[in-house]
């Protein structure tokens, strides 16, 4: 396949969406930047007057800066929910440090004798600030704004995790879907945006001395203009709001399938898996996608809508292992297969519930389960080789990884190295293909659609049949990648649409077709 | 014009100025001289309220400066600093226009005043659109002075105005300043640690030490009649040079010989200093000069020997 041609085609097909996301991205970046300037510059001036406060203020803004962006967005959800507001506040907090620090540094580094002569000539404090200190520190302040802008363009990609839109929708969708073109369609504009604004601001910084007075007025005007971009794409409205993960948004057995087969037309935001259940529970979202075995279904009183047109194929979980490793350690396959058929849907939901909601560690849950099943054995000495087990970044995968780890330790002399939290399918699969890990638990449907990107004709031949799909996927994986699917664990963690139980019952919605009918009623 | 009465300034537990009183008359040039830390700069800064007094009273043209808002007070006092304090983001012209603009002069009046000043301070017009960093050190200093004079204030405060210049430029500019017509009728208080500068520019010198005025008077008073050991020690290192600088030929005229066969010698005015006489002797490579008394018309001869014997005789005469 020619990737480059694919990218241009993808970008052309999606140009409307790219433009929307681009505008949202610019809007998010500059609304937060504007707030950061409005608050940061006066704060910087203030601490340059009250030097005693400088250390604590810069310290606090510095600490804010060190919070990982995902974590900061996570903190925002319980306080402010999802959407633009928490995203803007998080971005604002990131932009604050460079602006406050540079304003402070700029003003305190203005030549003392210049300030003294200004005072000596009879300028008031305000005149000194506006005519001497600010103009002379403007290059430093602008450098701070420039840093903040570039940081914000980058961090704003993460805003899509909490349903605030932006170019992150494509980037994370692409990572989840193993779709390089999609990643690039988000990443390239984001990178260009950062380079572009960095360049523009570097120019502003240089023309400074003489034309500062014009630039000072132009800057806020431009900022407000750019900020307003966020509101532009917001013209589609419907009764309900759906929050879908980036992965779901781009999949044929996801949002695309819903549109195609059910003709479902609903306003959507992209949101991360980690927060969507809570958002649905708190009535910030009405419909979300999810996994049918998810523990949070139970925790947040959600109801799965029946897939009456069968767009979601079976997703039976099984370990995918490099054949080379199976040959090297022949005892391994039999050990891993001990789990085959042991866990059905309700058991898996229960285990997930214990981990995700009751906050027990996946290791403990795995051990308890294996003991219950009389599969647990005390670890043997580690004298042979190392098996590297990977997992995607959600609870079920952590539990399965922990179980395999315990089984291998208890039954062989192999050492186990777990690499959990490898993001989405693409990252896990690439790690496996490139010999970074030896195995991870995968789902047949994901293998079929996301990794193999099986053509529609073959999919319809397979007819959603559990056995046929497993065999097809296993055969293709061995042929293409020298990877083997071991026996399925038993449960079917398929995609599902879900709603709050209460709302579903009130509106009498049981299937996805019911939902579609309700939405199209107007 | 300016009076200070028992002015004290304390910073925490240290006393920078310990009771200073003096008066500066209209049009007088007073120099505050002393080593660093003697309190001279603090004294100066209290006059335009950059530093507030701890106790004591300062009046300007009869008014207590404490009753004048500091900004208004400062706009009517020219202030020249050691590092010029020119605004680096303003051109020469804009720098000079700062105080007139604060006083809300019309642009036309400002423009006229700037051209007038450039003439008086002898600065070329083409630097008006240049920024301070494009000017030489001497030019910056002169622009600093022009800026202080822009609104034509009656009083000028100068804090080590030539401190940042190299020794040669400094000597030249000091001489030039002492001759500037615009400064003639200004009341000037100048702070310096440079004795020669003080001698050259001050009508009266206030020698300060440890926050107090040790002695005040004309340069020759301080030089020839030191009140304390500190005063004579202060001038000791440069005594000979200072004496030659501050004594004029007319002062020693009585001690000079009558002319005998020195008709080929160059003529020098009796208002020149002994130092200038020596410079002329060296320049002309002669042993004698002719000096004429302007009143009596008498002509006398002066050479290296007679200069020094004349000076010694004068000093003896003064000490008696």
Coordinates of N, CA, C and O in Angstrom, one line a residue, chain A residues 111 113-125 127 131-133 135-136 209-210 213, chain B residues 45 48 50 71 74-75 77 79 81 83-90 94 98-99 102 131 147:
Chain A
X111 N 17.1 47.7 33.6 CA 18.2 48.5 34.2 C 17.7 49.4 35.3 O 16.9 50.3 35.1
X113 N 19.2 51.9 36.7 CA 19.4 53.3 36.6 C 18.4 54.0 35.7 O 18.0 55.1 35.8
X114 N 17.8 53.1 34.8 CA 16.7 53.7 33.9 C 15.4 53.9 34.7 O 14.8 55.0 34.6
X115 N 15.1 53.0 35.6 CA 13.9 53.2 36.5 C 14.2 54.3 37.4 O 13.3 55.2 37.6
X116 N 15.4 54.4 37.9 CA 15.7 55.5 38.8 C 15.6 56.9 38.1 O 15.1 57.9 38.7
X117 N 16.1 56.9 36.9 CA 16.1 58.2 36.2 C 14.6 58.6 35.9 O 14.2 59.7 35.9
X118 N 13.8 57.5 35.6 CA 12.4 57.8 35.3 C 11.7 58.4 36.6 O 10.9 59.3 36.5
X119 N 12.0 57.8 37.7 CA 11.5 58.3 39.0 C 12.0 59.7 39.2 O 11.2 60.6 39.6
X120 N 13.3 59.9 39.0 CA 13.9 61.2 39.2 C 13.3 62.3 38.3 O 13.4 63.5 38.7
X121 N 12.8 61.9 37.2 CA 12.3 62.9 36.3 C 10.8 63.2 36.6 O 10.2 64.1 36.0
X122 N 10.2 62.5 37.6 CA 8.9 62.8 38.0 C 7.8 61.9 37.3 O 6.7 62.4 37.2
X123 N 8.2 60.7 36.9 CA 7.2 59.8 36.3 C 6.5 59.2 37.5 O 7.1 58.8 38.5
X124 N 5.1 58.9 37.4 CA 4.4 58.2 38.4 C 4.7 56.7 38.3 O 5.2 56.3 37.2
X125 N 4.3 56.0 39.3 CA 4.6 54.5 39.2 C 3.9 53.9 38.0 O 4.5 53.0 37.4
X127 N 3.2 55.4 35.2 CA 3.9 55.8 33.9 C 5.2 55.0 33.8 O 5.5 54.6 32.7
X131 N 5.5 53.0 30.5 CA 6.4 53.6 29.5 C 7.8 53.0 29.6 O 8.6 53.2 28.6
X132 N 8.2 52.5 30.7 CA 9.6 52.0 30.9 C 9.6 50.5 31.1 O 10.2 49.8 30.3
X133 N 9.0 50.0 32.2 CA 9.2 48.6 32.5 C 8.6 47.7 31.5 O 9.3 46.7 31.1
X135 N 7.6 48.2 28.3 CA 8.2 48.2 26.9 C 9.6 47.5 27.0 O 10.0 46.8 26.1
X136 N 10.4 47.8 28.0 CA 11.7 47.2 28.1 C 11.7 45.7 28.3 O 12.6 45.0 27.9
X209 N 11.0 46.7 19.4 CA 11.4 48.1 20.0 C 10.6 49.2 19.4 O 10.0 50.0 20.1
X210 N 10.6 49.3 18.1 CA 10.0 50.5 17.5 C 8.5 50.4 17.4 O 7.8 51.4 17.6
X213 N 4.3 49.6 20.2 CA 3.0 50.2 20.5 C 1.9 49.6 19.7 O 0.8 49.3 20.2
Chain B
X45 N 19.9 62.7 47.0 CA 18.7 62.1 46.7 C 17.5 62.6 47.6 O 16.3 62.4 47.2
X48 N 15.5 65.6 45.9 CA 14.3 65.4 45.1 C 13.4 64.2 45.5 O 12.7 63.7 44.8
X50 N 13.9 61.2 46.2 CA 14.1 59.8 45.9 C 14.3 59.0 47.2 O 14.1 57.8 47.2
X71 N 6.2 63.8 42.5 CA 6.3 63.8 41.1 C 6.4 65.3 40.6 O 7.2 65.6 39.7
X74 N 9.9 66.7 41.4 CA 11.0 66.1 40.5 C 10.9 66.7 39.1 O 12.0 66.8 38.4
X75 N 9.7 67.0 38.6 CA 9.6 67.5 37.3 C 10.2 68.9 37.2 O 10.5 69.4 36.1
X77 N 13.0 69.7 38.9 CA 14.4 69.6 39.3 C 15.1 68.7 38.2 O 14.6 67.6 38.0
X79 N 17.7 66.1 36.8 CA 18.5 65.1 37.5 C 19.4 64.4 36.6 O 18.9 63.8 35.5
X81 N 22.3 61.4 36.2 CA 22.9 60.2 36.9 C 24.2 59.8 36.3 O 24.5 60.0 35.1
X83 N 25.1 56.7 35.4 CA 24.9 55.9 34.2 C 23.9 56.4 33.2 O 23.3 55.7 32.4
X84 N 23.8 57.7 33.2 CA 22.9 58.5 32.4 C 21.4 58.2 32.5 O 20.6 59.0 32.5
X85 N 21.1 56.8 32.7 CA 19.7 56.5 32.8 C 18.9 56.8 31.6 O 17.7 57.0 31.7
X86 N 19.5 57.0 30.5 CA 18.7 57.2 29.3 C 17.9 56.0 29.0 O 18.3 54.9 29.2
X87 N 16.6 56.3 28.5 CA 15.8 55.1 28.1 C 16.3 54.5 26.9 O 16.3 55.1 25.8
X88 N 16.7 53.2 27.0 CA 17.3 52.6 25.8 C 16.3 52.4 24.6 O 16.7 52.2 23.5
X89 N 15.0 52.4 24.9 CA 14.0 52.2 23.9 C 13.5 53.6 23.3 O 12.5 53.6 22.5
X90 N 14.1 54.7 23.8 CA 13.7 56.0 23.3 C 14.9 56.6 22.4 O 16.0 56.4 22.8
X94 N 13.4 61.6 21.8 CA 12.3 61.2 22.7 C 12.8 61.3 24.2 O 12.0 61.6 25.1
X98 N 11.0 63.7 27.5 CA 10.2 63.1 28.5 C 9.6 64.0 29.5 O 8.4 64.0 29.7
X99 N 10.4 64.9 30.1 CA 9.9 65.8 31.2 C 8.9 66.8 30.5 O 7.8 67.0 31.0
X102 N 5.7 65.1 30.2 CA 5.1 65.0 31.5 C 4.4 66.3 32.0 O 3.4 66.3 32.6
X131 N 19.4 55.9 18.9 CA 19.1 55.3 20.2 C 20.4 55.5 21.1 O 21.5 55.5 20.5
X147 N 18.6 66.2 28.6 CA 17.4 65.7 29.1 C 17.0 66.4 30.4 O 15.8 66.8 30.6

